[in-house]
Protein backbone atom coordinates (compact mmCIF):
# COMPACT_ATOMS: atom_id res chain seq x y z
CA UNK A 1 0.00 0.00 0.00
CA UNK A 2 1.37 3.44 -0.92
CA UNK A 3 2.46 5.33 2.17
CA UNK A 4 2.55 9.00 3.13
CA UNK A 5 4.40 10.65 6.00
CA UNK A 6 3.10 13.92 7.43
CA UNK A 7 5.30 15.50 10.10
CA UNK A 8 4.06 18.41 12.18
CA UNK A 9 0.66 17.12 13.23
CA UNK A 10 -1.19 18.74 16.11
CA UNK A 11 -4.89 19.32 16.81
CA UNK A 12 -7.53 17.76 14.60
CA UNK A 13 -8.54 21.19 13.30
CA UNK A 14 -5.03 21.96 12.09
CA UNK A 15 -3.29 21.71 8.74
CA UNK A 16 -1.18 18.67 9.62
CA UNK A 17 -4.18 16.67 10.82
CA UNK A 18 -6.31 17.60 7.82
CA UNK A 19 -3.51 16.60 5.43
CA UNK A 20 -3.46 13.18 7.11
CA UNK A 21 -7.23 12.85 6.75
CA UNK A 22 -7.19 13.82 3.07
CA UNK A 23 -4.37 11.53 1.99
CA UNK A 24 -5.89 8.61 3.91
CA UNK A 25 -9.17 9.27 2.09
CA UNK A 26 -7.24 9.10 -1.16
CA UNK A 27 -6.08 5.59 -0.28
CA UNK A 28 -2.64 6.13 1.22
CA UNK A 29 -1.51 4.66 4.50
CA UNK A 30 -0.53 7.73 6.53
CA UNK A 31 2.19 7.92 9.15
CA UNK A 32 1.05 10.68 11.49
CA UNK A 33 4.19 12.21 12.99
CA UNK A 34 4.67 14.92 15.59
CA UNK A 35 6.05 15.74 19.01
CA UNK A 36 2.91 15.38 21.07
CA UNK A 37 1.86 11.75 21.50
CA UNK A 38 -1.73 12.45 22.56
CA UNK A 39 -2.34 14.74 19.58
CA UNK A 40 -1.01 12.37 16.92
CA UNK A 41 -2.81 9.38 18.46
CA UNK A 42 -6.08 11.33 18.40
CA UNK A 43 -5.56 12.19 14.71
CA UNK A 44 -4.63 8.58 13.82
CA UNK A 45 -7.79 7.37 15.61
CA UNK A 46 -9.94 9.88 13.72
CA UNK A 47 -8.49 8.70 10.41
CA UNK A 48 -8.99 5.04 11.35
CA UNK A 49 -12.58 5.57 12.48
CA UNK A 50 -13.32 7.08 9.05
CA UNK A 51 -11.99 3.88 7.41
CA UNK A 52 -8.47 5.07 6.61
CA UNK A 53 -5.10 3.60 7.59
CA UNK A 54 -2.99 5.67 9.97
CA UNK A 55 -0.01 4.94 12.19
CA UNK A 56 1.03 7.46 14.88
CA UNK A 57 4.77 7.99 15.32
CA UNK A 58 6.35 10.33 17.87
CA UNK A 59 9.21 12.25 16.27
CA UNK A 60 10.90 15.57 16.78
CA UNK A 61 11.56 17.09 13.37
CA UNK A 62 14.92 18.46 14.55
CA UNK A 63 16.23 15.09 15.76
CA UNK A 64 18.17 13.19 13.10
CA UNK A 65 17.70 9.75 14.69
CA UNK A 66 13.92 10.30 14.97
CA UNK A 67 13.69 11.22 11.29
CA UNK A 68 15.73 8.23 10.13
CA UNK A 69 13.51 5.94 12.24
CA UNK A 70 10.39 7.59 10.82
CA UNK A 71 11.47 6.84 7.25
CA UNK A 72 12.53 3.31 8.22
CA UNK A 73 8.96 2.76 9.40
CA UNK A 74 7.53 3.98 6.09
CA UNK A 75 9.60 1.45 4.13
CA UNK A 76 9.72 0.96 0.40
CA UNK A 77 6.12 2.00 -0.28
CA UNK A 78 6.83 5.65 0.52
CA UNK A 79 5.01 7.78 -2.05
CA UNK A 80 4.54 11.16 -0.35
CA UNK A 81 6.39 13.04 2.38
CA UNK A 82 5.04 16.30 3.83
CA UNK A 83 7.07 18.63 6.05
CA UNK A 84 4.54 20.75 7.97
CA UNK A 85 6.35 21.37 11.29
CA UNK A 86 6.79 24.97 12.32
CA UNK A 87 5.11 27.12 14.90
CA UNK A 88 5.44 30.89 14.50
CA UNK A 89 8.28 32.52 16.47
CA UNK A 90 7.69 36.28 16.79
CA UNK A 91 10.18 38.68 18.33
CA UNK A 92 12.26 41.75 17.60
CA UNK A 93 15.92 41.24 16.78
CA UNK A 94 17.46 43.57 19.41
CA UNK A 95 15.73 41.72 22.26
CA UNK A 96 16.14 38.20 20.84
CA UNK A 97 18.27 35.50 22.49
CA UNK A 98 20.61 33.65 20.11
CA UNK A 99 19.14 30.38 21.37
CA UNK A 100 15.59 31.46 20.45
CA UNK A 101 16.69 32.32 16.90
CA UNK A 102 18.51 29.01 16.54
CA UNK A 103 15.57 26.96 17.83
CA UNK A 104 13.25 28.70 15.37
CA UNK A 105 15.63 27.87 12.51
CA UNK A 106 16.00 24.26 13.70
CA UNK A 107 12.26 23.59 13.42
CA UNK A 108 11.37 25.68 10.37
CA UNK A 109 14.48 25.05 8.25
CA UNK A 110 17.03 22.50 9.52
CA UNK A 111 14.27 19.94 10.20
CA UNK A 112 13.20 20.36 6.58
CA UNK A 113 16.71 19.40 5.49
CA UNK A 114 16.74 16.23 7.64
CA UNK A 115 13.27 15.28 6.44
CA UNK A 116 13.91 16.12 2.77
CA UNK A 117 17.23 14.27 2.75
CA UNK A 118 15.74 11.08 4.18
CA UNK A 119 12.78 11.29 1.81
CA UNK A 120 15.04 11.66 -1.23
CA UNK A 121 17.29 8.81 -0.10
CA UNK A 122 14.27 6.48 0.13
CA UNK A 123 12.67 7.66 -3.14
CA UNK A 124 15.78 7.63 -5.35
CA UNK A 125 15.94 3.83 -5.87
CA UNK A 126 12.37 3.77 -7.24
CA UNK A 127 12.73 7.08 -9.08
CA UNK A 128 9.32 8.28 -7.96
CA UNK A 129 7.71 10.17 -5.09
CA UNK A 130 6.51 13.59 -3.95
CA UNK A 131 7.99 15.77 -1.21
CA UNK A 132 5.98 18.82 -0.13
CA UNK A 133 6.90 21.62 2.29
CA UNK A 134 4.52 24.01 4.05
CA UNK A 135 5.45 27.65 3.63
CA UNK A 136 3.98 30.91 4.92
CA UNK A 137 3.90 34.60 4.01
CA UNK A 138 7.26 34.58 5.82
CA UNK A 139 8.73 32.37 3.07
CA UNK A 140 8.63 35.28 0.63
CA UNK A 141 9.25 38.44 2.66
CA UNK A 142 10.73 39.74 5.89
CA UNK A 143 8.45 41.54 8.31
CA UNK A 144 9.19 43.63 11.40
CA UNK A 145 8.87 41.51 14.54
CA UNK A 146 9.30 38.18 12.74
CA UNK A 147 12.98 38.03 11.75
CA UNK A 148 13.61 34.57 13.18
CA UNK A 149 10.58 32.96 11.57
CA UNK A 150 10.93 34.84 8.24
CA UNK A 151 14.55 33.87 7.76
CA UNK A 152 13.94 30.22 8.65
CA UNK A 153 10.91 29.87 6.36
CA UNK A 154 12.77 31.62 3.51
CA UNK A 155 15.63 29.17 4.01
CA UNK A 156 13.19 26.24 3.88
CA UNK A 157 11.75 27.53 0.60
CA UNK A 158 15.21 27.93 -0.94
CA UNK A 159 16.12 24.40 0.17
CA UNK A 160 12.90 23.04 -1.37
CA UNK A 161 13.58 24.87 -4.64
CA UNK A 162 17.13 23.53 -4.80
CA UNK A 163 15.83 20.01 -4.15
CA UNK A 164 13.14 20.40 -6.82
CA UNK A 165 15.84 21.24 -9.38
CA UNK A 166 18.29 18.62 -8.09
CA UNK A 167 15.93 15.61 -8.11
CA UNK A 168 13.37 16.26 -10.86
CA UNK A 169 15.62 14.34 -13.23
CA UNK A 170 15.33 11.36 -10.86
CA UNK A 171 11.52 11.41 -10.97
CA UNK A 172 11.07 13.07 -7.58
CA UNK A 173 8.61 15.97 -7.43
CA UNK A 174 9.43 18.55 -4.76
CA UNK A 175 6.88 21.27 -4.07
CA UNK A 176 6.24 24.18 -1.72
CA UNK A 177 2.89 25.62 -0.65
CA UNK A 178 2.85 29.25 0.46
CA UNK A 179 0.07 29.81 2.99
CA UNK A 180 -0.22 33.58 2.72
CA UNK A 181 -2.27 34.47 5.80
CA UNK A 182 -3.55 33.06 9.06
CA UNK A 183 -5.15 29.62 8.86
CA UNK A 184 -8.75 29.07 10.06
CA UNK A 185 -7.67 26.36 12.50
CA UNK A 186 -7.10 25.66 16.17
CA UNK A 187 -3.68 27.34 16.35
CA UNK A 188 -5.20 30.72 15.47
CA UNK A 189 -8.47 30.22 17.36
CA UNK A 190 -6.53 29.38 20.55
CA UNK A 191 -4.21 32.38 20.26
CA UNK A 192 -6.90 34.83 19.12
CA UNK A 193 -10.33 33.69 20.40
CA UNK A 194 -12.10 36.53 18.55
CA UNK A 195 -10.79 35.17 15.22
CA UNK A 196 -13.74 32.77 15.16
CA UNK A 197 -15.94 35.71 14.17
CA UNK A 198 -13.86 36.69 11.15
CA UNK A 199 -13.33 33.43 9.33
CA UNK A 200 -13.67 35.07 5.93
CA UNK A 201 -10.27 36.69 6.44
CA UNK A 202 -8.62 33.39 7.45
CA UNK A 203 -7.27 30.89 4.94
CA UNK A 204 -9.45 27.78 4.56
CA UNK A 205 -7.70 24.57 5.63
CA UNK A 206 -9.64 22.61 3.00
CA UNK A 207 -8.35 25.01 0.33
CA UNK A 208 -4.77 24.55 1.50
CA UNK A 209 -5.14 20.77 1.57
CA UNK A 210 -6.52 20.92 -1.99
CA UNK A 211 -3.27 22.65 -3.03
CA UNK A 212 -1.17 19.83 -1.53
CA UNK A 213 -3.34 17.19 -3.21
CA UNK A 214 -3.07 19.06 -6.53
CA UNK A 215 0.73 19.09 -6.44
CA UNK A 216 0.84 15.43 -5.43
CA UNK A 217 -1.34 14.42 -8.39
CA UNK A 218 0.47 16.40 -11.09
CA UNK A 219 1.91 14.30 -13.92
CA UNK A 220 5.69 14.52 -14.52
CA UNK A 221 5.18 16.50 -17.73
CA UNK A 222 3.31 19.28 -15.90
CA UNK A 223 4.95 19.79 -12.51
CA UNK A 224 4.64 22.98 -10.46
CA UNK A 225 7.16 23.84 -7.79
CA UNK A 226 4.87 26.17 -5.88
CA UNK A 227 1.26 27.04 -5.19
CA UNK A 228 0.31 30.07 -3.11
CA UNK A 229 -3.04 30.32 -1.33
CA UNK A 230 -4.62 33.38 0.32
CA UNK A 231 -8.10 34.72 0.96
CA UNK A 232 -9.72 37.12 -1.49
CA UNK A 233 -9.47 39.79 1.26
CA UNK A 234 -5.69 39.54 1.63
CA UNK A 235 -3.66 42.60 0.65
CA UNK A 236 -0.43 41.32 -0.90
N1 LIG B 1 -1.46 28.75 11.64
C1 LIG B 1 -1.26 29.69 10.73
O1 LIG B 1 -1.94 30.72 10.73
C2 LIG B 1 -0.22 29.49 9.65
C3 LIG B 1 -0.14 30.45 8.62
C4 LIG B 1 0.78 30.25 7.59
C5 LIG B 1 1.56 29.11 7.56
N2 LIG B 1 1.46 28.21 8.59
C6 LIG B 1 2.29 27.02 8.52
O2 LIG B 1 1.44 25.87 8.58
C7 LIG B 1 2.08 24.83 9.31
C8 LIG B 1 1.31 24.46 10.54
O3 LIG B 1 -0.07 24.48 10.34
P1 LIG B 1 -1.04 24.84 11.60
O4 LIG B 1 -0.68 26.19 12.11
O5 LIG B 1 -2.42 24.54 11.16
O6 LIG B 1 -0.58 23.85 12.71
P2 LIG B 1 -0.82 22.24 12.78
O7 LIG B 1 -0.60 21.69 11.44
O8 LIG B 1 -2.09 21.98 13.47
O9 LIG B 1 0.31 21.84 13.77
C9 LIG B 1 1.68 21.91 13.45
C10 LIG B 1 2.38 21.06 14.44
O10 LIG B 1 3.79 21.08 14.19
C11 LIG B 1 4.34 20.57 15.36
N3 LIG B 1 5.74 20.82 15.54
C12 LIG B 1 6.36 21.96 15.90
N4 LIG B 1 7.66 21.74 16.08
C13 LIG B 1 7.86 20.42 15.82
C14 LIG B 1 9.00 19.59 15.87
N5 LIG B 1 10.21 20.06 16.20
N6 LIG B 1 8.85 18.28 15.57
C15 LIG B 1 7.64 17.77 15.26
N7 LIG B 1 6.52 18.52 15.21
C16 LIG B 1 6.64 19.84 15.50
C17 LIG B 1 3.59 21.28 16.48
O11 LIG B 1 3.57 20.41 17.57
P3 LIG B 1 3.37 20.90 19.08
O12 LIG B 1 1.89 20.94 19.23
O13 LIG B 1 4.04 19.85 19.86
O14 LIG B 1 3.99 22.27 19.17
C18 LIG B 1 2.22 21.54 15.88
O15 LIG B 1 1.22 20.82 16.54
C19 LIG B 1 3.46 25.37 9.68
O16 LIG B 1 4.40 24.98 8.70
C20 LIG B 1 3.24 26.85 9.69
O17 LIG B 1 4.45 27.59 9.51
C21 LIG B 1 0.59 28.36 9.61
GROMACS .gro file of C-alpha atoms and ligand atoms in nm:
model
  284
    1UNK     CA    1   0.000   0.000   0.000
    2UNK     CA    2   0.137   0.344  -0.092
    3UNK     CA    3   0.246   0.533   0.217
    4UNK     CA    4   0.255   0.900   0.313
    5UNK     CA    5   0.440   1.065   0.600
    6UNK     CA    6   0.310   1.392   0.743
    7UNK     CA    7   0.530   1.550   1.010
    8UNK     CA    8   0.406   1.841   1.218
    9UNK     CA    9   0.066   1.712   1.323
   10UNK     CA   10  -0.119   1.874   1.611
   11UNK     CA   11  -0.489   1.932   1.681
   12UNK     CA   12  -0.753   1.776   1.460
   13UNK     CA   13  -0.854   2.119   1.330
   14UNK     CA   14  -0.503   2.196   1.209
   15UNK     CA   15  -0.329   2.171   0.874
   16UNK     CA   16  -0.118   1.867   0.962
   17UNK     CA   17  -0.418   1.667   1.082
   18UNK     CA   18  -0.631   1.760   0.782
   19UNK     CA   19  -0.351   1.660   0.543
   20UNK     CA   20  -0.346   1.318   0.711
   21UNK     CA   21  -0.723   1.285   0.675
   22UNK     CA   22  -0.719   1.382   0.307
   23UNK     CA   23  -0.437   1.153   0.199
   24UNK     CA   24  -0.589   0.861   0.391
   25UNK     CA   25  -0.917   0.927   0.209
   26UNK     CA   26  -0.724   0.910  -0.116
   27UNK     CA   27  -0.608   0.559  -0.028
   28UNK     CA   28  -0.264   0.613   0.122
   29UNK     CA   29  -0.151   0.466   0.450
   30UNK     CA   30  -0.053   0.773   0.653
   31UNK     CA   31   0.219   0.792   0.915
   32UNK     CA   32   0.105   1.068   1.149
   33UNK     CA   33   0.419   1.221   1.299
   34UNK     CA   34   0.467   1.492   1.559
   35UNK     CA   35   0.605   1.574   1.901
   36UNK     CA   36   0.291   1.538   2.107
   37UNK     CA   37   0.186   1.175   2.150
   38UNK     CA   38  -0.173   1.245   2.256
   39UNK     CA   39  -0.234   1.474   1.958
   40UNK     CA   40  -0.101   1.237   1.692
   41UNK     CA   41  -0.281   0.938   1.846
   42UNK     CA   42  -0.608   1.133   1.840
   43UNK     CA   43  -0.556   1.219   1.471
   44UNK     CA   44  -0.463   0.858   1.382
   45UNK     CA   45  -0.779   0.737   1.561
   46UNK     CA   46  -0.994   0.988   1.372
   47UNK     CA   47  -0.849   0.870   1.041
   48UNK     CA   48  -0.899   0.504   1.135
   49UNK     CA   49  -1.258   0.557   1.248
   50UNK     CA   50  -1.332   0.708   0.905
   51UNK     CA   51  -1.199   0.388   0.741
   52UNK     CA   52  -0.847   0.507   0.661
   53UNK     CA   53  -0.510   0.360   0.759
   54UNK     CA   54  -0.299   0.567   0.997
   55UNK     CA   55  -0.001   0.494   1.219
   56UNK     CA   56   0.103   0.746   1.488
   57UNK     CA   57   0.477   0.799   1.532
   58UNK     CA   58   0.635   1.033   1.787
   59UNK     CA   59   0.921   1.225   1.627
   60UNK     CA   60   1.090   1.557   1.678
   61UNK     CA   61   1.156   1.709   1.337
   62UNK     CA   62   1.492   1.846   1.455
   63UNK     CA   63   1.623   1.509   1.576
   64UNK     CA   64   1.817   1.319   1.310
   65UNK     CA   65   1.770   0.975   1.469
   66UNK     CA   66   1.392   1.030   1.497
   67UNK     CA   67   1.369   1.122   1.129
   68UNK     CA   68   1.573   0.823   1.013
   69UNK     CA   69   1.351   0.594   1.224
   70UNK     CA   70   1.039   0.759   1.082
   71UNK     CA   71   1.147   0.684   0.725
   72UNK     CA   72   1.253   0.331   0.822
   73UNK     CA   73   0.896   0.276   0.940
   74UNK     CA   74   0.753   0.398   0.609
   75UNK     CA   75   0.960   0.145   0.413
   76UNK     CA   76   0.972   0.096   0.040
   77UNK     CA   77   0.612   0.200  -0.028
   78UNK     CA   78   0.683   0.565   0.052
   79UNK     CA   79   0.501   0.778  -0.205
   80UNK     CA   80   0.454   1.116  -0.035
   81UNK     CA   81   0.639   1.304   0.238
   82UNK     CA   82   0.504   1.630   0.383
   83UNK     CA   83   0.707   1.863   0.605
   84UNK     CA   84   0.454   2.075   0.797
   85UNK     CA   85   0.635   2.137   1.129
   86UNK     CA   86   0.679   2.497   1.232
   87UNK     CA   87   0.511   2.712   1.490
   88UNK     CA   88   0.544   3.089   1.450
   89UNK     CA   89   0.828   3.252   1.647
   90UNK     CA   90   0.769   3.628   1.679
   91UNK     CA   91   1.018   3.868   1.833
   92UNK     CA   92   1.226   4.175   1.760
   93UNK     CA   93   1.592   4.124   1.678
   94UNK     CA   94   1.746   4.357   1.941
   95UNK     CA   95   1.573   4.172   2.226
   96UNK     CA   96   1.614   3.820   2.084
   97UNK     CA   97   1.827   3.550   2.249
   98UNK     CA   98   2.061   3.365   2.011
   99UNK     CA   99   1.914   3.038   2.137
  100UNK     CA  100   1.559   3.146   2.045
  101UNK     CA  101   1.669   3.232   1.690
  102UNK     CA  102   1.851   2.901   1.654
  103UNK     CA  103   1.557   2.696   1.783
  104UNK     CA  104   1.325   2.870   1.537
  105UNK     CA  105   1.563   2.787   1.251
  106UNK     CA  106   1.600   2.426   1.370
  107UNK     CA  107   1.226   2.359   1.342
  108UNK     CA  108   1.137   2.568   1.037
  109UNK     CA  109   1.448   2.505   0.825
  110UNK     CA  110   1.703   2.250   0.952
  111UNK     CA  111   1.427   1.994   1.020
  112UNK     CA  112   1.320   2.036   0.658
  113UNK     CA  113   1.671   1.940   0.549
  114UNK     CA  114   1.674   1.623   0.764
  115UNK     CA  115   1.327   1.528   0.644
  116UNK     CA  116   1.391   1.612   0.277
  117UNK     CA  117   1.723   1.427   0.275
  118UNK     CA  118   1.574   1.108   0.418
  119UNK     CA  119   1.278   1.129   0.181
  120UNK     CA  120   1.504   1.166  -0.123
  121UNK     CA  121   1.729   0.881  -0.010
  122UNK     CA  122   1.427   0.648   0.013
  123UNK     CA  123   1.267   0.766  -0.314
  124UNK     CA  124   1.578   0.763  -0.535
  125UNK     CA  125   1.594   0.383  -0.587
  126UNK     CA  126   1.237   0.377  -0.724
  127UNK     CA  127   1.273   0.708  -0.908
  128UNK     CA  128   0.932   0.828  -0.796
  129UNK     CA  129   0.771   1.017  -0.509
  130UNK     CA  130   0.651   1.359  -0.395
  131UNK     CA  131   0.799   1.577  -0.121
  132UNK     CA  132   0.598   1.882  -0.013
  133UNK     CA  133   0.690   2.162   0.229
  134UNK     CA  134   0.452   2.401   0.405
  135UNK     CA  135   0.545   2.765   0.363
  136UNK     CA  136   0.398   3.091   0.492
  137UNK     CA  137   0.390   3.460   0.401
  138UNK     CA  138   0.726   3.458   0.582
  139UNK     CA  139   0.873   3.237   0.307
  140UNK     CA  140   0.863   3.528   0.063
  141UNK     CA  141   0.925   3.844   0.266
  142UNK     CA  142   1.073   3.974   0.589
  143UNK     CA  143   0.845   4.154   0.831
  144UNK     CA  144   0.919   4.363   1.140
  145UNK     CA  145   0.887   4.151   1.454
  146UNK     CA  146   0.930   3.818   1.274
  147UNK     CA  147   1.298   3.803   1.175
  148UNK     CA  148   1.361   3.457   1.318
  149UNK     CA  149   1.058   3.296   1.157
  150UNK     CA  150   1.093   3.484   0.824
  151UNK     CA  151   1.455   3.387   0.776
  152UNK     CA  152   1.394   3.022   0.865
  153UNK     CA  153   1.091   2.987   0.636
  154UNK     CA  154   1.277   3.162   0.351
  155UNK     CA  155   1.563   2.917   0.401
  156UNK     CA  156   1.319   2.624   0.388
  157UNK     CA  157   1.175   2.753   0.060
  158UNK     CA  158   1.521   2.793  -0.094
  159UNK     CA  159   1.612   2.440   0.017
  160UNK     CA  160   1.290   2.304  -0.137
  161UNK     CA  161   1.358   2.487  -0.464
  162UNK     CA  162   1.713   2.353  -0.480
  163UNK     CA  163   1.583   2.001  -0.415
  164UNK     CA  164   1.314   2.040  -0.682
  165UNK     CA  165   1.584   2.124  -0.938
  166UNK     CA  166   1.829   1.862  -0.809
  167UNK     CA  167   1.593   1.561  -0.811
  168UNK     CA  168   1.337   1.626  -1.086
  169UNK     CA  169   1.562   1.434  -1.323
  170UNK     CA  170   1.533   1.136  -1.086
  171UNK     CA  171   1.152   1.141  -1.097
  172UNK     CA  172   1.107   1.307  -0.758
  173UNK     CA  173   0.861   1.597  -0.743
  174UNK     CA  174   0.943   1.855  -0.476
  175UNK     CA  175   0.688   2.127  -0.407
  176UNK     CA  176   0.624   2.418  -0.172
  177UNK     CA  177   0.289   2.562  -0.065
  178UNK     CA  178   0.285   2.925   0.046
  179UNK     CA  179   0.007   2.981   0.299
  180UNK     CA  180  -0.022   3.358   0.272
  181UNK     CA  181  -0.227   3.447   0.580
  182UNK     CA  182  -0.355   3.306   0.906
  183UNK     CA  183  -0.515   2.962   0.886
  184UNK     CA  184  -0.875   2.907   1.006
  185UNK     CA  185  -0.767   2.636   1.250
  186UNK     CA  186  -0.710   2.566   1.617
  187UNK     CA  187  -0.368   2.734   1.635
  188UNK     CA  188  -0.520   3.072   1.547
  189UNK     CA  189  -0.847   3.022   1.736
  190UNK     CA  190  -0.653   2.938   2.055
  191UNK     CA  191  -0.421   3.238   2.026
  192UNK     CA  192  -0.690   3.483   1.912
  193UNK     CA  193  -1.033   3.369   2.040
  194UNK     CA  194  -1.210   3.653   1.855
  195UNK     CA  195  -1.079   3.517   1.522
  196UNK     CA  196  -1.374   3.277   1.516
  197UNK     CA  197  -1.594   3.571   1.417
  198UNK     CA  198  -1.386   3.669   1.115
  199UNK     CA  199  -1.333   3.343   0.933
  200UNK     CA  200  -1.367   3.507   0.593
  201UNK     CA  201  -1.027   3.669   0.644
  202UNK     CA  202  -0.862   3.339   0.745
  203UNK     CA  203  -0.727   3.089   0.494
  204UNK     CA  204  -0.945   2.778   0.456
  205UNK     CA  205  -0.770   2.457   0.563
  206UNK     CA  206  -0.964   2.261   0.300
  207UNK     CA  207  -0.835   2.501   0.033
  208UNK     CA  208  -0.477   2.455   0.150
  209UNK     CA  209  -0.514   2.077   0.157
  210UNK     CA  210  -0.652   2.092  -0.199
  211UNK     CA  211  -0.327   2.265  -0.303
  212UNK     CA  212  -0.117   1.983  -0.153
  213UNK     CA  213  -0.334   1.719  -0.321
  214UNK     CA  214  -0.307   1.906  -0.653
  215UNK     CA  215   0.073   1.909  -0.644
  216UNK     CA  216   0.084   1.543  -0.543
  217UNK     CA  217  -0.134   1.442  -0.839
  218UNK     CA  218   0.047   1.640  -1.109
  219UNK     CA  219   0.191   1.430  -1.392
  220UNK     CA  220   0.569   1.452  -1.452
  221UNK     CA  221   0.518   1.650  -1.773
  222UNK     CA  222   0.331   1.928  -1.590
  223UNK     CA  223   0.495   1.979  -1.251
  224UNK     CA  224   0.464   2.298  -1.046
  225UNK     CA  225   0.716   2.384  -0.779
  226UNK     CA  226   0.487   2.617  -0.588
  227UNK     CA  227   0.126   2.704  -0.519
  228UNK     CA  228   0.031   3.007  -0.311
  229UNK     CA  229  -0.304   3.032  -0.133
  230UNK     CA  230  -0.462   3.338   0.032
  231UNK     CA  231  -0.810   3.472   0.096
  232UNK     CA  232  -0.972   3.712  -0.149
  233UNK     CA  233  -0.947   3.979   0.126
  234UNK     CA  234  -0.569   3.954   0.163
  235UNK     CA  235  -0.366   4.260   0.065
  236UNK     CA  236  -0.043   4.132  -0.090
  237LIG     N1  237  -0.146   2.875   1.164
  237LIG     C1  238  -0.126   2.969   1.073
  237LIG     O1  239  -0.194   3.072   1.073
  237LIG     C2  240  -0.022   2.949   0.965
  237LIG     C3  241  -0.014   3.045   0.862
  237LIG     C4  242   0.078   3.025   0.759
  237LIG     C5  243   0.156   2.911   0.756
  237LIG     N2  244   0.146   2.821   0.859
  237LIG     C6  245   0.229   2.702   0.852
  237LIG     O2  246   0.144   2.587   0.858
  237LIG     C7  247   0.208   2.483   0.931
  237LIG     C8  248   0.131   2.446   1.054
  237LIG     O3  249  -0.007   2.448   1.034
  237LIG     P1  250  -0.104   2.484   1.160
  237LIG     O4  251  -0.068   2.619   1.211
  237LIG     O5  252  -0.242   2.454   1.116
  237LIG     O6  253  -0.058   2.385   1.271
  237LIG     P2  254  -0.082   2.224   1.278
  237LIG     O7  255  -0.060   2.169   1.144
  237LIG     O8  256  -0.209   2.198   1.347
  237LIG     O9  257   0.031   2.184   1.377
  237LIG     C9  258   0.168   2.191   1.345
  237LIG    C10  259   0.238   2.106   1.444
  237LIG    O10  260   0.379   2.108   1.419
  237LIG    C11  261   0.434   2.057   1.536
  237LIG     N3  262   0.574   2.082   1.554
  237LIG    C12  263   0.636   2.196   1.590
  237LIG     N4  264   0.766   2.174   1.608
  237LIG    C13  265   0.786   2.042   1.582
  237LIG    C14  266   0.900   1.959   1.587
  237LIG     N5  267   1.021   2.006   1.620
  237LIG     N6  268   0.885   1.828   1.557
  237LIG    C15  269   0.764   1.777   1.526
  237LIG     N7  270   0.652   1.852   1.521
  237LIG    C16  271   0.664   1.984   1.550
  237LIG    C17  272   0.359   2.128   1.648
  237LIG    O11  273   0.357   2.041   1.757
  237LIG     P3  274   0.337   2.090   1.908
  237LIG    O12  275   0.189   2.094   1.923
  237LIG    O13  276   0.404   1.985   1.986
  237LIG    O14  277   0.399   2.227   1.917
  237LIG    C18  278   0.222   2.154   1.588
  237LIG    O15  279   0.122   2.082   1.654
  237LIG    C19  280   0.346   2.537   0.968
  237LIG    O16  281   0.440   2.498   0.870
  237LIG    C20  282   0.324   2.685   0.969
  237LIG    O17  283   0.445   2.759   0.951
  237LIG    C21  284   0.059   2.836   0.961
   0.00000   0.00000   0.00000
